[in-house]
């Protein structure tokens, strides 16, 4: 495949993946694997697994991170720019359109009721995610994480911003890793 | 300047949201509802709801919506750029390190 054609394929593949993937980063990665590993053979299976691990641990949206990694691996810096563009364009277009009609629709009584009903469903879904995540933490049998969780919850209720909380927790996690006393055997492997 | 504020707010969201969309939501709320008067809490809830039904990362969805509401299409572009800029720098650096094999 010529490099020009490769860029075009890369762009439209990420555009298609982004436009038709509902449910966020964890859903898009298996689909990316299907496209770039199975269909085009541009990546090895193990490479895709490594990229997934990096995409999940770096800050930012998982889908965007994975797109950068895949693009860079396949076609360098230009490839990364092309896949990011392809990934970001569909949600931008859709939300721009929604934004333009938002005011008009929101004042409609029926739409308002529908939105409230759907919000209830979404809150339930998010609560379920919170429970699953808290349970993952609980499974590690480390009192420090549960104390941290409780402390952050209280701090957040009292109005402390999310950014300082995340930073402080990150520093505590880093200190915990660097401290020599409990070596790596205690439960860290539970983290997926 | 409004464009710079939008860029900076979403840059912070992109930089500090570890762990995907759900982790980004409190950061987004802090930036666009509490720190800046860009969205009401009802609008915030609406966009969270709409984001569950539309494709794309929630941070990008918010960046586009808030940008459009505050400063039109240029605002949407600037906010989205801010939101993906940290990842572009950090992840490209990681990709480069991983692929050149300097770090395992």
Tab-separated table of C-alpha atoms in Angstrom:
chain	number	residue	atom	x	y	z
A	1	UNK	CA	0.000	0.000	0.000
A	2	UNK	CA	1.423	3.409	-0.908
A	3	UNK	CA	1.870	5.812	1.972
A	4	UNK	CA	-0.776	8.207	0.645
A	5	UNK	CA	-3.330	5.458	0.407
A	6	UNK	CA	-2.287	4.233	3.840
A	7	UNK	CA	-3.040	7.647	5.349
A	8	UNK	CA	-6.437	7.737	3.682
A	9	UNK	CA	-7.284	4.247	4.967
A	10	UNK	CA	-6.010	5.159	8.427
A	11	UNK	CA	-8.158	8.303	8.488
A	12	UNK	CA	-11.354	6.648	7.335
A	13	UNK	CA	-10.829	3.622	9.596
A	14	UNK	CA	-10.544	5.795	12.695
A	15	UNK	CA	-13.427	7.972	11.502
A	16	UNK	CA	-15.636	4.912	11.114
A	17	UNK	CA	-14.547	3.413	14.439
A	18	UNK	CA	-15.238	6.668	16.262
A	19	UNK	CA	-18.565	7.376	14.585
A	20	UNK	CA	-20.094	3.963	15.239
A	21	UNK	CA	-18.714	3.097	18.653
A	22	UNK	CA	-21.081	3.754	21.508
A	23	UNK	CA	-19.964	3.176	25.060
A	24	UNK	CA	-16.545	4.723	25.337
A	25	UNK	CA	-12.943	3.673	25.399
A	26	UNK	CA	-13.325	0.116	26.625
A	27	UNK	CA	-15.599	-0.716	23.713
A	28	UNK	CA	-13.539	0.909	20.968
A	29	UNK	CA	-10.298	-0.971	21.711
A	30	UNK	CA	-11.551	-4.459	20.727
A	31	UNK	CA	-12.948	-2.905	17.533
A	32	UNK	CA	-9.617	-1.221	16.784
A	33	UNK	CA	-7.934	-4.587	17.245
A	34	UNK	CA	-10.324	-6.094	14.731
A	35	UNK	CA	-9.593	-3.385	12.163
A	36	UNK	CA	-5.848	-2.891	12.539
A	37	UNK	CA	-4.736	-6.385	13.601
A	38	UNK	CA	-7.152	-8.721	11.839
A	39	UNK	CA	-8.242	-6.743	8.786
A	40	UNK	CA	-5.164	-4.765	7.744
A	41	UNK	CA	-2.413	-6.685	9.627
A	42	UNK	CA	-0.710	-3.394	10.466
A	43	UNK	CA	-0.198	-4.413	14.095
A	44	UNK	CA	0.738	-7.602	15.923
A	45	UNK	CA	-1.618	-8.995	18.547
A	46	UNK	CA	0.928	-8.360	21.330
A	47	UNK	CA	1.558	-4.802	20.124
A	48	UNK	CA	-2.155	-4.079	20.387
A	49	UNK	CA	-2.149	-5.362	23.979
A	50	UNK	CA	0.807	-3.139	24.878
A	51	UNK	CA	-0.861	-0.138	23.251
A	52	UNK	CA	-4.044	-0.821	25.223
A	53	UNK	CA	-2.142	-0.831	28.517
A	54	UNK	CA	-0.445	2.483	27.669
A	55	UNK	CA	-3.735	4.039	26.470
A	56	UNK	CA	-5.437	3.152	29.750
A	57	UNK	CA	-2.708	4.415	32.044
A	58	UNK	CA	-2.045	7.738	30.281
A	59	UNK	CA	-4.300	10.726	31.081
A	60	UNK	CA	-7.125	11.641	28.729
A	61	UNK	CA	-9.804	9.759	26.824
A	62	UNK	CA	-8.875	6.128	26.178
A	63	UNK	CA	-10.190	6.201	22.604
A	64	UNK	CA	-8.033	9.249	21.756
A	65	UNK	CA	-4.960	7.768	23.445
A	66	UNK	CA	-5.380	4.454	21.637
A	67	UNK	CA	-5.834	6.303	18.326
A	68	UNK	CA	-2.585	8.248	18.866
A	69	UNK	CA	-0.680	5.052	19.684
A	70	UNK	CA	-2.049	3.096	16.751
A	71	UNK	CA	-1.491	5.988	14.333
A	72	UNK	CA	2.046	6.575	15.548
A	73	UNK	CA	2.919	2.882	15.368
A	74	UNK	CA	1.569	2.530	11.827
A	75	UNK	CA	2.652	5.814	10.223
A	76	UNK	CA	4.643	7.940	12.672
A	77	UNK	CA	3.756	11.442	13.820
A	78	UNK	CA	1.617	12.183	10.753
A	79	UNK	CA	-0.249	8.927	11.342
A	80	UNK	CA	-0.963	9.929	14.942
A	81	UNK	CA	-2.344	13.314	13.829
A	82	UNK	CA	-4.537	11.654	11.230
A	83	UNK	CA	-6.019	9.101	13.641
A	84	UNK	CA	-6.675	11.778	16.291
A	85	UNK	CA	-8.465	13.889	13.712
A	86	UNK	CA	-10.499	10.885	12.592
A	87	UNK	CA	-11.418	10.041	16.178
A	88	UNK	CA	-12.364	13.559	17.268
A	89	UNK	CA	-14.259	14.680	14.157
A	90	UNK	CA	-17.449	12.539	14.505
A	91	UNK	CA	-18.265	13.541	18.125
A	92	UNK	CA	-17.439	17.175	17.247
A	93	UNK	CA	-19.858	17.231	14.342
A	94	UNK	CA	-22.615	15.472	16.295
A	95	UNK	CA	-22.312	17.647	19.413
A	96	UNK	CA	-22.086	20.825	17.313
A	97	UNK	CA	-25.405	19.936	15.718
A	98	UNK	CA	-26.958	19.067	19.097
A	99	UNK	CA	-25.634	22.323	20.508
A	100	UNK	CA	-27.277	24.355	17.767
A	101	UNK	CA	-30.709	22.879	18.449
A	102	UNK	CA	-30.295	22.461	22.198
A	103	UNK	CA	-32.065	25.650	23.334
A	104	UNK	CA	-35.044	25.098	21.053
A	105	UNK	CA	-35.490	21.471	22.073
A	106	UNK	CA	-34.821	21.899	25.776
A	107	UNK	CA	-37.686	24.366	26.258
A	108	UNK	CA	-40.079	21.770	24.846
A	109	UNK	CA	-42.021	20.119	27.694
A	110	UNK	CA	-41.971	16.626	26.167
A	111	UNK	CA	-38.225	16.754	25.507
A	112	UNK	CA	-37.681	18.007	29.030
A	113	UNK	CA	-39.557	15.022	30.481
A	114	UNK	CA	-37.681	12.580	28.240
A	115	UNK	CA	-34.343	14.101	29.294
A	116	UNK	CA	-35.222	13.772	32.974
A	117	UNK	CA	-36.231	10.143	32.545
A	118	UNK	CA	-33.059	9.328	30.648
A	119	UNK	CA	-30.980	11.168	33.255
A	120	UNK	CA	-32.382	8.790	35.888
A	121	UNK	CA	-31.246	5.821	33.801
A	122	UNK	CA	-27.809	7.322	33.247
A	123	UNK	CA	-27.374	8.027	36.967
A	124	UNK	CA	-28.171	4.362	37.644
A	125	UNK	CA	-25.616	3.213	35.047
A	126	UNK	CA	-22.937	5.494	36.479
A	127	UNK	CA	-23.721	4.303	40.005
A	128	UNK	CA	-23.243	0.732	38.820
A	129	UNK	CA	-19.830	1.667	37.386
A	130	UNK	CA	-18.913	3.295	40.715
A	131	UNK	CA	-19.841	0.097	42.579
A	132	UNK	CA	-17.777	-2.066	40.215
A	133	UNK	CA	-14.775	0.263	40.547
A	134	UNK	CA	-15.076	0.440	44.349
A	135	UNK	CA	-15.311	-3.341	44.471
A	136	UNK	CA	-12.101	-3.676	42.418
A	137	UNK	CA	-10.404	-1.464	44.983
A	138	UNK	CA	-11.941	-3.438	47.864
A	139	UNK	CA	-10.624	-6.726	46.398
A	140	UNK	CA	-7.075	-5.527	46.933
A	141	UNK	CA	-7.525	-5.763	50.724
A	142	UNK	CA	-5.593	-2.602	51.358
A	143	UNK	CA	-6.968	-0.368	54.093
A	144	UNK	CA	-5.138	2.663	52.661
A	145	UNK	CA	-7.255	2.740	49.477
A	146	UNK	CA	-10.521	2.517	51.408
A	147	UNK	CA	-9.417	5.314	53.763
A	148	UNK	CA	-8.378	7.367	50.744
A	149	UNK	CA	-11.724	6.686	49.060
A	150	UNK	CA	-13.665	7.808	52.148
A	151	UNK	CA	-11.494	10.857	52.699
A	152	UNK	CA	-11.815	11.969	49.066
A	153	UNK	CA	-15.574	11.484	49.117
A	154	UNK	CA	-15.894	13.722	52.185
A	155	UNK	CA	-13.462	16.283	50.743
A	156	UNK	CA	-15.405	16.338	47.471
A	157	UNK	CA	-18.688	16.863	49.340
A	158	UNK	CA	-17.045	19.778	51.165
A	159	UNK	CA	-16.226	21.376	47.821
A	160	UNK	CA	-12.597	20.428	47.200
A	161	UNK	CA	-11.999	20.321	43.442
A	162	UNK	CA	-11.484	17.017	41.645
A	163	UNK	CA	-8.106	18.037	40.192
A	164	UNK	CA	-6.251	18.503	43.517
A	165	UNK	CA	-7.847	15.305	44.861
A	166	UNK	CA	-6.683	13.257	41.877
A	167	UNK	CA	-3.193	14.748	42.104
A	168	UNK	CA	-2.898	14.095	45.848
A	169	UNK	CA	-4.141	10.504	45.449
A	170	UNK	CA	-1.671	9.971	42.611
A	171	UNK	CA	1.175	11.178	44.819
A	172	UNK	CA	0.040	8.907	47.666
A	173	UNK	CA	-0.134	5.959	45.241
A	174	UNK	CA	3.351	6.792	43.975
A	175	UNK	CA	4.724	7.038	47.515
A	176	UNK	CA	3.107	3.693	48.317
A	177	UNK	CA	4.815	2.078	45.308
A	178	UNK	CA	8.202	3.599	46.087
A	179	UNK	CA	8.151	2.764	49.798
A	180	UNK	CA	10.167	-0.421	50.323
A	181	UNK	CA	8.279	-2.029	53.227
A	182	UNK	CA	5.498	-3.997	51.565
A	183	UNK	CA	6.943	-5.379	48.363
A	184	UNK	CA	4.812	-5.972	45.310
A	185	UNK	CA	3.183	-9.242	46.350
A	186	UNK	CA	0.270	-7.744	48.276
A	187	UNK	CA	-2.581	-7.551	45.902
A	188	UNK	CA	-1.217	-5.208	43.274
A	189	UNK	CA	-1.629	-8.016	40.759
A	190	UNK	CA	-5.391	-7.813	41.262
A	191	UNK	CA	-5.411	-4.533	39.338
A	192	UNK	CA	-6.412	-5.248	35.811
B	1	UNK	CA	-9.843	36.097	26.501
B	2	UNK	CA	-12.575	33.512	26.168
B	3	UNK	CA	-10.738	31.218	23.705
B	4	UNK	CA	-7.714	31.027	25.950
B	5	UNK	CA	-9.927	30.277	28.993
B	6	UNK	CA	-11.720	27.505	27.110
B	7	UNK	CA	-8.421	26.025	25.958
B	8	UNK	CA	-6.908	26.172	29.447
B	9	UNK	CA	-9.960	24.642	31.171
B	10	UNK	CA	-10.172	21.713	28.789
B	11	UNK	CA	-6.391	21.324	28.800
B	12	UNK	CA	-6.590	20.721	32.566
B	13	UNK	CA	-9.425	18.235	32.061
B	14	UNK	CA	-7.393	16.350	29.445
B	15	UNK	CA	-4.270	16.410	31.585
B	16	UNK	CA	-5.832	15.184	34.821
B	17	UNK	CA	-8.478	12.679	33.728
B	18	UNK	CA	-6.847	9.345	34.395
B	19	UNK	CA	-9.059	6.322	33.844
B	20	UNK	CA	-11.471	7.336	31.109
B	21	UNK	CA	-14.741	9.191	30.849
B	22	UNK	CA	-16.279	8.567	34.244
B	23	UNK	CA	-13.166	9.913	35.969
B	24	UNK	CA	-13.346	13.029	33.812
B	25	UNK	CA	-16.889	13.986	34.850
B	26	UNK	CA	-16.106	15.597	38.238
B	27	UNK	CA	-13.218	17.500	36.628
B	28	UNK	CA	-15.499	18.743	33.866
B	29	UNK	CA	-18.211	19.762	36.336
B	30	UNK	CA	-15.670	21.690	38.392
B	31	UNK	CA	-14.349	23.561	35.350
B	32	UNK	CA	-17.551	24.341	33.450
B	33	UNK	CA	-20.159	24.661	36.232
B	34	UNK	CA	-18.332	25.743	39.379
B	35	UNK	CA	-15.227	27.598	38.214
B	36	UNK	CA	-16.709	29.218	35.110
B	37	UNK	CA	-20.382	30.133	34.540
B	38	UNK	CA	-20.496	28.213	31.252
B	39	UNK	CA	-23.177	25.601	31.983
B	40	UNK	CA	-25.957	25.228	34.522
B	41	UNK	CA	-26.124	21.972	36.485
B	42	UNK	CA	-29.161	20.979	34.388
B	43	UNK	CA	-27.220	21.520	31.166
B	44	UNK	CA	-24.330	19.513	32.623
B	45	UNK	CA	-26.657	16.591	33.425
B	46	UNK	CA	-28.184	16.868	29.936
B	47	UNK	CA	-24.796	16.575	28.257
B	48	UNK	CA	-23.786	13.622	30.433
B	49	UNK	CA	-27.043	11.956	29.355
B	50	UNK	CA	-26.625	12.848	25.677
B	51	UNK	CA	-23.007	11.635	25.786
B	52	UNK	CA	-24.195	8.155	26.727
B	53	UNK	CA	-26.098	7.977	23.460
B	54	UNK	CA	-23.655	9.634	21.106
B	55	UNK	CA	-20.288	8.218	20.064
B	56	UNK	CA	-17.004	9.693	21.228
B	57	UNK	CA	-15.236	10.444	24.482
B	58	UNK	CA	-17.280	12.425	27.016
B	59	UNK	CA	-14.544	15.067	27.393
B	60	UNK	CA	-14.620	15.754	23.640
B	61	UNK	CA	-18.422	15.907	23.713
B	62	UNK	CA	-18.319	18.481	26.508
B	63	UNK	CA	-15.538	20.475	24.852
B	64	UNK	CA	-17.567	20.782	21.656
B	65	UNK	CA	-20.849	21.607	23.389
B	66	UNK	CA	-19.414	24.153	25.827
B	67	UNK	CA	-17.254	25.733	23.116
B	68	UNK	CA	-20.247	26.072	20.792
B	69	UNK	CA	-22.452	27.581	23.500
B	70	UNK	CA	-19.821	30.050	24.694
B	71	UNK	CA	-17.985	31.062	21.532
B	72	UNK	CA	-19.439	29.273	18.512
B	73	UNK	CA	-17.524	26.947	16.207
B	74	UNK	CA	-14.086	28.503	16.885
B	75	UNK	CA	-14.790	27.983	20.590
B	76	UNK	CA	-15.668	24.334	19.988
B	77	UNK	CA	-12.459	23.790	18.023
B	78	UNK	CA	-10.281	25.542	20.606
B	79	UNK	CA	-11.857	23.628	23.536
B	80	UNK	CA	-11.500	20.281	21.755
B	81	UNK	CA	-7.878	21.058	20.904
B	82	UNK	CA	-7.242	21.864	24.561
B	83	UNK	CA	-8.870	18.634	25.602
B	84	UNK	CA	-6.738	16.391	23.346
B	85	UNK	CA	-3.495	18.407	23.471
B	86	UNK	CA	-2.132	16.839	26.698
B	87	UNK	CA	-2.805	13.325	25.397
B	88	UNK	CA	-1.192	14.179	22.054
B	89	UNK	CA	2.019	15.248	23.773
B	90	UNK	CA	2.153	12.629	26.546
B	91	UNK	CA	0.969	9.633	24.547
B	92	UNK	CA	3.128	10.458	21.515
B	93	UNK	CA	6.108	10.654	23.851
B	94	UNK	CA	5.153	7.288	25.379
B	95	UNK	CA	4.627	5.785	21.918
B	96	UNK	CA	8.016	7.055	20.826
B	97	UNK	CA	9.683	5.624	23.946
B	98	UNK	CA	7.915	2.275	23.613
B	99	UNK	CA	8.496	1.853	19.892
B	100	UNK	CA	12.100	2.986	19.796
B	101	UNK	CA	12.587	0.514	22.636
B	102	UNK	CA	14.353	2.869	25.036
B	103	UNK	CA	11.877	1.800	27.715
B	104	UNK	CA	10.444	-1.733	27.844
